[in-house]
XYZ file of C-alpha atoms in Angstrom:
651
model
C -21.847 -21.309 -21.129
C -21.977 -17.961 -19.863
C -19.210 -17.202 -17.983
C -18.875 -16.921 -13.681
C -19.081 -14.319 -11.329
C -16.202 -14.363 -9.041
C -17.019 -14.766 -5.504
C -16.688 -16.455 -3.372
C -19.949 -16.723 -0.305
C -18.070 -18.088 2.553
C -14.589 -18.369 3.279
C -15.124 -20.678 7.219
C -17.323 -22.504 5.114
C -15.388 -23.385 2.215
C -12.751 -26.720 2.875
C -16.678 -27.999 4.375
C -17.815 -27.196 0.495
C -15.254 -28.837 -0.940
C -15.198 -32.149 0.835
C -19.082 -31.977 -1.088
C -17.770 -31.075 -3.938
C -14.981 -34.168 -3.965
C -16.917 -36.773 -2.478
C -19.047 -35.906 -5.431
C -16.755 -36.196 -8.211
C -14.998 -39.154 -6.156
C -18.642 -41.070 -6.884
C -19.321 -39.997 -10.713
C -15.320 -41.215 -11.048
C -16.643 -44.561 -9.941
C -19.830 -44.329 -11.511
C -17.758 -44.127 -14.945
C -15.090 -46.742 -13.944
C -17.648 -49.311 -12.944
C -19.693 -48.493 -16.213
C -19.381 -51.745 -19.352
C -18.155 -48.675 -21.724
C -14.561 -48.093 -23.099
C -14.761 -45.392 -25.425
C -13.367 -41.375 -24.904
C -16.974 -40.115 -24.731
C -18.067 -42.070 -21.774
C -14.453 -42.375 -19.368
C -12.457 -38.823 -20.187
C -15.013 -36.425 -21.617
C -17.129 -36.491 -18.620
C -14.018 -36.450 -16.753
C -12.594 -33.384 -17.830
C -16.325 -32.195 -17.033
C -15.069 -32.700 -13.862
C -11.342 -30.907 -13.795
C -13.954 -28.021 -14.772
C -15.843 -27.782 -12.157
C -13.478 -28.629 -9.374
C -11.526 -25.574 -11.583
C -14.203 -23.032 -11.024
C -14.762 -23.506 -7.665
C -11.474 -23.415 -6.024
C -9.382 -21.383 -8.407
C -11.317 -18.561 -6.673
C -10.196 -19.479 -3.459
C -5.796 -19.709 -4.809
C -6.217 -16.163 -6.110
C -7.987 -14.781 -3.383
C -5.192 -15.967 -0.993
C -2.451 -14.475 -3.167
C -3.863 -11.395 -3.666
C -6.175 -10.253 -0.888
C -4.508 -12.428 1.361
C -5.787 -12.895 4.772
C -5.692 -14.861 7.862
C -8.884 -16.732 6.780
C -7.410 -17.229 3.219
C -4.857 -18.398 4.723
C -7.314 -21.139 6.658
C -9.451 -22.001 4.252
C -5.971 -22.080 1.295
C -4.258 -24.187 3.950
C -7.109 -26.545 4.792
C -7.760 -27.256 1.154
C -4.517 -27.958 0.330
C -4.868 -32.331 1.253
C -7.891 -32.802 0.409
C -6.922 -31.508 -2.756
C -3.982 -33.637 -2.602
C -5.521 -36.447 -1.215
C -8.050 -36.971 -4.045
C -6.164 -36.309 -7.403
C -4.368 -39.408 -5.261
C -7.318 -41.161 -5.683
C -7.659 -40.517 -8.234
C -4.146 -41.126 -10.585
C -4.185 -44.285 -8.060
C -7.627 -46.167 -9.250
C -6.094 -49.172 -11.216
C -9.274 -49.966 -12.719
C -9.746 -46.498 -13.876
C -5.999 -46.652 -15.656
C -6.433 -49.795 -17.977
C -9.680 -48.881 -18.807
C -7.741 -45.456 -19.713
C -5.021 -47.692 -21.976
C -7.631 -49.392 -23.524
C -8.963 -46.533 -25.246
C -8.601 -45.071 -28.262
C -9.381 -42.019 -31.159
C -8.451 -41.219 -34.031
C -9.294 -37.501 -33.165
C -5.732 -35.519 -32.827
C -6.954 -33.702 -29.059
C -8.236 -36.938 -28.122
C -5.318 -38.852 -28.640
C -3.165 -36.171 -26.783
C -5.576 -36.181 -24.041
C -5.078 -40.098 -23.633
C -1.376 -39.878 -24.179
C -1.036 -37.108 -21.459
C -3.448 -39.186 -19.083
C -1.659 -42.647 -19.289
C 1.671 -41.059 -18.870
C 0.118 -39.096 -15.561
C -1.430 -42.379 -14.315
C 2.110 -43.742 -14.148
C 3.660 -41.255 -12.403
C 1.510 -41.101 -10.181
C 2.143 -43.851 -8.948
C -0.534 -46.338 -10.893
C 1.880 -49.131 -11.538
C 2.689 -48.977 -8.031
C 2.609 -51.924 -4.484
C -0.580 -50.298 -2.518
C 1.845 -49.699 -0.098
C 3.865 -46.970 -1.847
C 1.041 -45.784 -3.548
C 0.077 -44.622 -0.217
C 3.475 -43.275 0.961
C 3.670 -41.353 -2.352
C 0.190 -40.360 -1.666
C 1.255 -38.925 1.684
C 4.179 -37.678 0.091
C 2.453 -35.033 -2.002
C 0.134 -34.038 0.870
C 3.585 -33.571 2.805
C 4.934 -31.370 -0.612
C 1.980 -28.968 -0.997
C 1.783 -28.307 2.251
C 5.733 -27.350 2.895
C 5.190 -25.376 -0.347
C 2.449 -23.228 1.056
C 4.297 -23.241 3.772
C 7.500 -21.271 1.933
C 5.295 -18.818 0.375
C 3.695 -17.818 3.173
C 7.013 -17.137 5.982
C 8.018 -15.140 2.252
C 4.872 -13.409 2.230
C 5.277 -12.485 6.253
C 8.387 -12.154 5.909
C 8.314 -8.701 3.687
C 5.433 -7.636 5.478
C 7.796 -7.723 8.995
C 10.294 -5.709 7.526
C 9.917 -1.881 6.866
C 13.558 1.097 6.835
C 12.840 4.581 7.930
C 14.862 7.410 6.994
C 14.049 10.539 8.630
C 17.116 12.327 6.663
C 15.490 13.861 3.049
C 19.147 14.109 2.239
C 19.085 10.432 1.843
C 16.600 10.107 -0.801
C 17.801 12.502 -3.034
C 17.604 11.488 -6.613
C 14.662 8.673 -6.009
C 11.107 9.683 -8.863
C 8.759 11.660 -7.046
C 5.975 8.981 -7.944
C 7.916 6.178 -5.392
C 9.165 8.639 -3.347
C 4.870 9.725 -2.607
C 4.078 5.692 -2.168
C 7.851 5.759 0.728
C 6.446 8.916 2.359
C 4.752 8.546 5.688
C 3.715 9.955 8.949
C 5.139 8.575 12.327
C 4.361 10.116 15.637
C 3.690 13.301 13.647
C 6.889 13.278 11.576
C 7.441 13.309 8.060
C 9.084 9.908 7.243
C 10.186 8.033 4.476
C 9.016 3.652 4.781
C 11.208 1.242 2.358
C 9.690 -2.175 2.078
C 10.883 -5.927 0.949
C 7.604 -5.290 -1.343
C 9.295 -5.531 -4.671
C 8.285 -1.838 -5.963
C 9.755 -0.147 -3.204
C 13.035 -2.206 -2.653
C 13.622 -1.781 -6.359
C 13.486 2.038 -5.842
C 15.871 2.506 -3.158
C 18.703 -0.476 -4.475
C 18.237 2.015 -7.711
C 17.996 5.236 -6.618
C 18.834 5.250 -3.269
C 21.958 7.281 -2.779
C 22.919 6.063 0.411
C 24.517 3.350 0.502
C 25.191 1.922 4.417
C 20.873 1.942 3.646
C 21.137 -0.192 0.237
C 23.276 -2.641 2.088
C 20.718 -3.037 4.710
C 17.838 -3.533 2.642
C 19.620 -6.023 0.465
C 20.742 -7.828 3.891
C 17.183 -8.004 4.723
C 15.906 -8.927 1.458
C 18.708 -11.816 0.874
C 18.216 -12.969 4.383
C 14.808 -13.511 4.262
C 12.435 -16.023 5.886
C 15.803 -18.024 7.314
C 12.905 -20.794 8.436
C 12.723 -21.585 5.085
C 16.200 -23.801 4.795
C 14.330 -26.281 7.693
C 11.582 -26.379 4.933
C 14.005 -27.183 1.594
C 15.278 -29.846 3.289
C 12.440 -31.221 3.644
C 11.122 -30.435 0.653
C 13.883 -32.060 -1.716
C 13.996 -35.338 0.921
C 10.217 -36.237 -0.078
C 10.899 -35.393 -4.016
C 14.349 -36.944 -4.080
C 12.292 -40.412 -2.318
C 9.134 -39.168 -5.060
C 11.434 -39.684 -7.708
C 12.998 -43.202 -6.238
C 9.537 -44.438 -5.912
C 8.678 -43.706 -9.110
C 11.294 -45.701 -10.395
C 13.801 -42.690 -11.569
C 17.476 -41.698 -10.679
C 16.739 -38.523 -9.757
C 13.750 -35.883 -9.212
C 15.178 -34.039 -12.417
C 14.608 -36.983 -13.884
C 11.008 -37.113 -12.786
C 10.752 -33.598 -14.249
C 12.164 -34.106 -17.013
C 9.478 -36.534 -18.588
C 6.403 -34.030 -18.755
C 8.984 -31.476 -20.362
C 9.830 -30.346 -23.908
C 13.636 -31.078 -23.219
C 14.730 -35.130 -23.775
C 16.514 -35.267 -21.603
C 18.605 -33.191 -18.560
C 22.158 -34.094 -20.284
C 20.223 -31.799 -23.030
C 19.429 -28.979 -21.324
C 22.758 -28.667 -18.987
C 24.924 -28.742 -21.676
C 22.576 -25.478 -23.051
C 22.592 -23.543 -20.286
C 26.657 -24.264 -19.853
C 26.964 -23.368 -23.213
C 25.109 -20.137 -22.897
C 27.279 -19.410 -19.618
C 30.352 -19.807 -22.418
C 29.189 -17.825 -24.748
C 27.808 -14.827 -22.463
C 30.497 -14.891 -20.128
C 33.527 -12.457 -22.099
C 31.149 -10.184 -22.775
C 29.567 -10.260 -19.179
C 33.898 -9.874 -17.517
C 33.637 -6.949 -19.870
C 30.229 -5.233 -18.939
C 31.413 -6.494 -15.143
C 34.958 -4.270 -15.762
C 32.696 -1.538 -17.605
C 30.871 -0.649 -13.773
C 34.327 -1.007 -11.497
C 35.151 1.374 -13.793
C 31.996 3.439 -13.630
C 31.692 3.082 -9.389
C 35.434 3.783 -8.950
C 35.216 7.165 -11.483
C 31.998 8.636 -9.951
C 32.273 7.483 -5.683
C 35.520 6.473 -5.108
C 34.058 2.798 -4.823
C 36.496 0.851 -4.913
C 35.437 -2.818 -4.012
C 31.647 -3.273 -5.527
C 29.509 -4.947 -3.972
C 26.418 -6.713 -4.646
C 24.479 -3.969 -3.364
C 25.697 -1.361 -5.593
C 25.209 -3.262 -9.006
C 21.713 -1.848 -8.960
C 22.743 1.328 -7.880
C 25.603 2.219 -10.422
C 24.213 0.394 -13.175
C 21.723 3.044 -13.436
C 23.501 5.338 -12.764
C 25.981 4.059 -16.085
C 22.813 3.898 -18.468
C 21.729 7.318 -18.096
C 26.030 7.577 -19.064
C 25.415 5.888 -21.447
C 23.204 6.746 -22.952
C 21.407 9.993 -21.262
C 18.835 7.388 -20.166
C 17.498 6.497 -17.412
C 13.905 4.690 -16.563
C 12.434 6.845 -14.314
C 13.150 9.530 -17.767
C 9.723 7.641 -19.382
C 7.869 7.242 -16.309
C 5.702 10.388 -17.076
C 4.982 8.977 -20.415
C 3.775 4.891 -19.026
C 0.197 5.303 -17.454
C -0.791 2.727 -15.997
C -4.550 2.702 -18.056
C -3.498 4.265 -20.960
C -0.478 1.360 -21.298
C -3.276 -0.951 -20.469
C -5.348 0.254 -23.268
C -2.844 0.525 -25.827
C -1.329 -2.994 -25.574
C -5.040 -4.374 -25.903
C -5.598 -2.208 -28.876
C -2.122 -3.869 -30.404
C -3.723 -7.231 -29.161
C -7.050 -6.450 -31.239
C -5.615 -5.506 -34.254
C -2.958 -7.921 -34.245
C -5.179 -11.201 -33.366
C -8.783 -9.611 -34.571
C -10.068 -9.677 -31.012
C -12.853 -6.579 -29.405
C -11.862 -5.864 -25.396
C -14.810 -4.113 -23.643
C -14.937 -2.790 -20.410
C -17.322 -5.745 -18.618
C -19.446 -5.084 -15.267
C -18.858 -7.827 -13.011
C -18.004 -8.706 -9.243
C -13.569 -8.702 -8.448
C -12.061 -8.849 -5.410
C -10.150 -4.926 -5.227
C -11.754 -1.510 -6.477
C -8.804 -1.374 -9.016
C -8.958 -4.555 -10.523
C -10.036 -3.847 -13.988
C -11.997 -6.917 -16.139
C -12.734 -6.995 -19.886
C -14.559 -8.974 -22.126
C -13.647 -10.649 -25.734
C -15.324 -10.652 -28.410
C -13.936 -12.387 -32.267
C -16.202 -12.062 -35.300
C -18.625 -10.082 -32.467
C -19.033 -13.113 -30.514
C -18.219 -13.038 -27.023
C -15.317 -15.414 -26.230
C -13.513 -14.675 -22.827
C -13.213 -12.135 -20.084
C -9.500 -10.687 -18.825
C -9.519 -9.646 -14.780
C -6.003 -7.339 -14.575
C -4.803 -6.215 -11.605
C -1.704 -4.592 -11.396
C -1.143 -2.396 -8.366
C 0.599 -3.698 -4.830
C -0.933 -4.000 -2.093
C 0.593 -5.148 1.622
C -1.737 -8.393 1.454
C -0.896 -9.480 -2.267
C 2.114 -11.486 -2.982
C 4.750 -10.232 -4.990
C 5.328 -10.441 -8.663
C 3.620 -10.655 -11.719
C 1.872 -13.867 -12.872
C -1.452 -14.759 -14.796
C -3.735 -17.189 -13.762
C -5.651 -18.621 -15.780
C -9.820 -19.803 -13.897
C -12.274 -21.267 -16.933
C -11.153 -23.046 -19.961
C -12.416 -22.977 -23.732
C -13.824 -26.835 -24.385
C -16.651 -28.535 -25.364
C -18.306 -30.956 -22.255
C -20.626 -33.595 -22.936
C -23.750 -32.061 -23.358
C -22.028 -30.232 -26.129
C -21.657 -27.017 -24.923
C -18.700 -24.407 -25.181
C -17.465 -22.965 -22.340
C -15.228 -19.127 -22.493
C -12.024 -19.076 -21.055
C -11.407 -16.916 -18.524
C -7.368 -15.388 -17.131
C -6.414 -13.027 -14.594
C -3.680 -10.847 -15.212
C -1.661 -9.629 -11.820
C 1.487 -7.598 -11.062
C 3.215 -5.325 -8.548
C 2.909 -1.630 -10.408
C 3.304 1.203 -8.308
C 0.344 2.008 -6.883
C -1.845 5.012 -7.468
C -2.475 7.802 -4.931
C -5.614 10.428 -5.028
C -2.213 12.744 -6.217
C -0.141 10.519 -8.701
C -1.489 7.890 -11.415
C 0.170 4.966 -11.343
C 3.538 5.107 -13.649
C 5.522 2.492 -14.852
C 8.634 1.272 -15.904
C 9.700 0.678 -19.505
C 10.452 -2.251 -17.847
C 7.387 -2.791 -16.538
C 5.546 -2.036 -19.262
C 7.264 -4.966 -20.705
C 6.415 -7.335 -18.005
C 2.713 -6.356 -18.852
C 3.415 -7.787 -22.361
C 4.640 -10.854 -21.028
C 1.728 -11.553 -18.707
C -0.914 -10.941 -21.584
C 1.357 -13.337 -24.201
C 0.190 -16.358 -21.525
C -3.100 -14.506 -21.136
C -4.255 -14.475 -24.752
C -2.532 -18.364 -25.013
C -5.106 -19.297 -22.646
C -7.480 -17.251 -24.059
C -7.825 -17.841 -27.666
C -7.535 -21.687 -27.612
C -9.801 -23.139 -29.578
C -9.453 -26.702 -28.514
C -12.754 -28.553 -28.287
C -10.595 -30.736 -25.332
C -10.219 -28.963 -21.800
C -7.345 -30.973 -20.687
C -5.004 -30.003 -23.640
C -7.201 -26.223 -24.216
C -4.743 -22.921 -23.773
C -2.006 -23.423 -21.352
C -3.746 -26.698 -19.730
C -1.271 -29.635 -20.405
C 1.393 -27.374 -21.645
C 4.609 -28.298 -20.524
C 6.871 -26.465 -18.405
C 9.428 -25.583 -20.757
C 7.258 -24.059 -23.265
C 4.754 -22.558 -21.742
C 7.034 -18.926 -21.326
C 7.364 -19.049 -25.061
C 4.158 -17.087 -25.815
C 4.323 -14.478 -22.558
C 8.575 -13.824 -23.744
C 7.590 -13.309 -27.848
C 4.923 -11.339 -27.057
C 6.995 -9.021 -23.970
C 9.828 -8.989 -27.141
C 6.944 -6.150 -28.988
C 7.065 -3.362 -25.706
C 10.380 -2.726 -26.945
C 9.785 -1.530 -31.021
C 9.070 1.914 -31.387
C 6.501 1.949 -33.303
C 4.336 -0.348 -30.531
C 5.905 2.490 -28.106
C 4.162 5.025 -30.331
C 1.227 3.961 -29.540
C 0.857 4.598 -26.002
C 3.622 6.379 -25.226
C 1.827 9.526 -23.945
C 2.932 12.217 -21.177
C 0.161 11.417 -18.396
C 0.293 15.283 -17.381
C 0.401 17.598 -20.820
C -0.053 14.952 -23.499
C 2.954 15.216 -25.072
C 3.862 12.020 -26.880
C 7.680 10.318 -26.171
C 10.236 11.596 -28.273
C 11.863 9.257 -31.477
C 14.970 9.995 -29.362
C 13.796 8.742 -26.574
C 12.012 5.658 -27.847
C 15.738 4.790 -29.344
C 17.036 4.576 -25.958
C 15.041 2.832 -25.038
C 15.648 0.534 -27.810
C 19.443 1.019 -28.156
C 19.493 -0.002 -23.696
C 18.171 -2.949 -24.037
C 20.984 -5.109 -24.328
C 22.334 -3.284 -21.818
C 24.484 -5.493 -19.591
C 22.288 -8.834 -21.503
C 25.504 -11.345 -20.815
C 25.759 -10.573 -16.824
C 21.029 -10.743 -17.033
C 22.018 -14.289 -19.061
C 24.817 -15.770 -16.354
C 22.403 -14.765 -13.722
C 18.836 -17.158 -15.327
C 21.356 -19.555 -15.829
C 23.188 -19.905 -12.284
C 19.338 -19.933 -10.946
C 18.974 -22.299 -13.709
C 21.509 -24.768 -12.834
C 21.109 -24.722 -9.178
C 17.660 -26.145 -9.745
C 18.827 -28.998 -12.321
C 21.812 -29.957 -10.709
C 20.258 -29.920 -6.825
C 17.646 -31.925 -8.084
C 19.961 -35.093 -9.139
C 21.247 -35.917 -5.675
C 20.217 -35.534 -2.457
C 21.754 -32.187 -1.397
C 20.715 -31.180 2.670
C 21.883 -28.060 5.350
C 24.945 -26.537 4.127
C 25.578 -29.059 0.654
C 22.616 -27.369 -0.373
C 24.922 -23.820 -0.048
C 27.852 -25.627 -1.277
C 26.409 -26.645 -4.916
C 25.210 -22.463 -5.169
C 28.365 -21.691 -4.643
C 30.078 -23.799 -6.699
C 27.939 -23.056 -9.469
C 29.088 -19.516 -8.604
C 32.622 -19.545 -9.060
C 31.404 -19.857 -13.012
C 28.156 -17.530 -13.319
C 29.166 -15.342 -10.859
C 31.741 -12.501 -11.585
C 31.208 -10.676 -7.948
C 31.709 -12.293 -4.361
C 28.605 -12.508 -3.180
C 28.512 -11.490 0.734
C 27.950 -15.141 2.660
C 24.751 -13.955 4.690
C 23.473 -14.498 1.413
C 20.412 -17.278 1.607
C 18.972 -16.871 -2.244
C 18.052 -20.309 -1.924
C 15.202 -19.473 1.442
C 13.556 -16.692 -1.148
C 14.140 -18.634 -4.367
C 9.752 -19.057 -4.845
C 9.537 -20.603 -8.229
C 11.640 -24.061 -6.871
C 10.219 -24.887 -3.881
C 6.585 -22.771 -4.557
C 5.742 -22.527 -7.703
C 5.394 -25.188 -10.239
C 9.284 -25.136 -12.047
C 11.406 -27.610 -9.642
C 14.043 -28.965 -12.294
C 12.320 -26.500 -14.419
C 13.754 -23.164 -13.970
C 15.703 -23.568 -17.264
C 12.038 -23.599 -19.214
C 13.508 -19.593 -19.232
C 15.567 -19.309 -21.286
C 14.439 -22.815 -23.227
C 11.437 -21.029 -24.269
C 13.226 -18.081 -24.849
C 15.024 -19.354 -27.761
C 11.412 -20.392 -29.156
C 10.195 -16.923 -28.290
C 13.063 -15.043 -29.800
C 12.964 -16.999 -32.885
C 9.315 -16.098 -33.541
C 10.061 -12.670 -32.597
C 12.421 -11.859 -35.601
C 9.813 -14.008 -38.026
C 6.937 -11.226 -37.237
C 8.935 -8.696 -37.127
C 8.787 -6.589 -39.770
C 11.214 -3.816 -41.107
C 9.592 -1.029 -39.930
C 9.641 -2.741 -36.130
C 5.918 -3.516 -36.353
C 4.330 -6.849 -36.883
C 4.302 -8.886 -40.030
C 0.633 -9.795 -40.256
C 0.798 -12.969 -42.063
C 3.563 -14.716 -40.084
C 1.337 -12.864 -36.830
C -1.888 -14.889 -38.577
C 0.191 -18.530 -38.747
C 1.491 -17.689 -34.611
C -2.200 -17.775 -33.959
C -3.437 -20.959 -35.744
C -0.372 -22.858 -35.374
C 0.487 -21.712 -31.754
C -2.628 -19.789 -30.097
C -5.293 -21.072 -30.491
C -3.769 -24.686 -30.742
C -2.755 -24.760 -26.776
C -0.624 -28.028 -26.026
C -2.447 -30.290 -28.275
C 0.201 -31.281 -29.733
C 4.251 -30.369 -28.684
C 5.454 -27.051 -29.107
C 8.239 -28.317 -31.636
C 5.438 -30.013 -33.738
C 3.902 -27.055 -33.522
C 6.823 -24.820 -34.153
C 7.718 -26.619 -37.362
C 3.173 -26.828 -38.724
C 4.445 -22.953 -38.345
C 7.420 -22.368 -39.871
C 8.701 -25.720 -41.501
C 11.442 -25.903 -38.649
C 12.799 -25.935 -35.584
C 13.669 -22.515 -33.461
C 17.824 -21.334 -34.330
C 20.149 -20.723 -30.909
C 21.243 -18.088 -32.463
C 18.095 -16.284 -32.355
C 18.078 -15.625 -28.930
C 22.082 -14.710 -28.898
C 20.649 -12.137 -32.000
C 17.647 -11.119 -29.281
C 20.500 -10.135 -26.365
C 23.066 -8.570 -28.864
C 26.104 -11.628 -28.228
C 27.686 -12.643 -30.844
C 27.665 -15.722 -31.069
């Protein structure tokens, strides 16, 4: 089957078309429910065809709402969410269908996993509940969907509403030229510099901005964004707690863990506390070093959070004679992208060819993927920041590799989205090394979906992958963005074409673990806050009190009382990471362990292990639990010590 073109014909008419599609699907599902057969091929196989049909239709709108946000996309998206939530509730609360699925058997590995997941998901969706509680659960799910979308929209609106206008050139001394080019604007006939809360702009001033008062102003604006989200958080937490109890769980954490790779909440909390304990001694030394440096450099006697990025960058430069700004001219976006594609091509025996197809933005780049001279998938790259685009970076899967009921093969397609500095007429998009790492990370997600060879839609690619291992392939690939031999393939000066020096390549690697222990403590803080927040019902000031209590262990620098981090914590309130933010570190154990296995003595790939990684991890999707696939690949479990080794922390 050929890949679909990206297009939405009529946004205004979209919710109506969606309703027609959903109504038609419900009729088909009713026919499947009422038929007299109990086979996989007659029940779960056609239902996956329906999943695919809906995925193809709806994903373009959800994607467009994130990358080309407008009143039209918002309206269509917001009107669609309740329909989808109701539709899914109607399916998962269909008792007769559930009874049929419980009686399906199969000897095929993938089919058995699809059956197992379906039974689990039916139970978690309330299939075993009385009618009254089913209805209540349906209403909760609709409301949660609406609240999550509102949380995200409030953040986007807040980011777009704020501007810091700087008139004095002295206040932008030291900021990289490419960032200044983006900040430069004219107001009332006067050249000024505008900084916003969009990540590239915000980080540019927080990292290089010389004026401490402006750094504090930006930090305050960023950390007090969307105050109305505090009310939404209370509503979300109350509904999640209610949902968990209706389904028979003690709390929302236990409900969340039910679909994860981790065996229990206690295991996760113990894991996080162990990481904090191991990282803290080194983190204390790292912060003390930073305080002493700020005092010596600018007589800063009371280091504040809004000083950390600025003095960390200066210390890094002093310590390693390394400044990410030095690397930017060598990481021109197009060269980095093409270099990364070459690396993936070599590793996994595929070929990327530019594709001529419709997109949502003129700067979006599209490639068709070939394996053994046959078309095997498509990848879209939307890499530059825009005002109408949600911040951050992500991979969104649109089409999935599987075999349908007519025995036709479907090919996968994904979107890779980043917010790198935008190119202008005079300056190309130049990336920090951290941006290069981000691109590799998202590509890791992309190939996890694109390289799947599964026949069943529900377990192909990232479909069905547990949240706490979904970051494994992405973190695995990003680790190689620090390796000399990898970077040498694309690190050339955009202006004179000269390759990056060995000295600078070494500095990138040597500075990798700069303040790594502080970074681990920060991630542990977010993770503990998330998982503990969902272990009982917190409301109002109690949410902040919990965060403050956790910070007694994790935050070595006092956080200002005005900081309301939780109001911007989109991962857990408008993403899929509720009671699962720990997944980043949990998956990182796998990724670190796999990285050291696949690294050869020269800082390149061990091709034999890479072949095994493709065979057992990438091509198998979620056809088996990741811990099983991992053992099949290496014959053992991943070692926690590998994560500490990756960060240069002694275990």
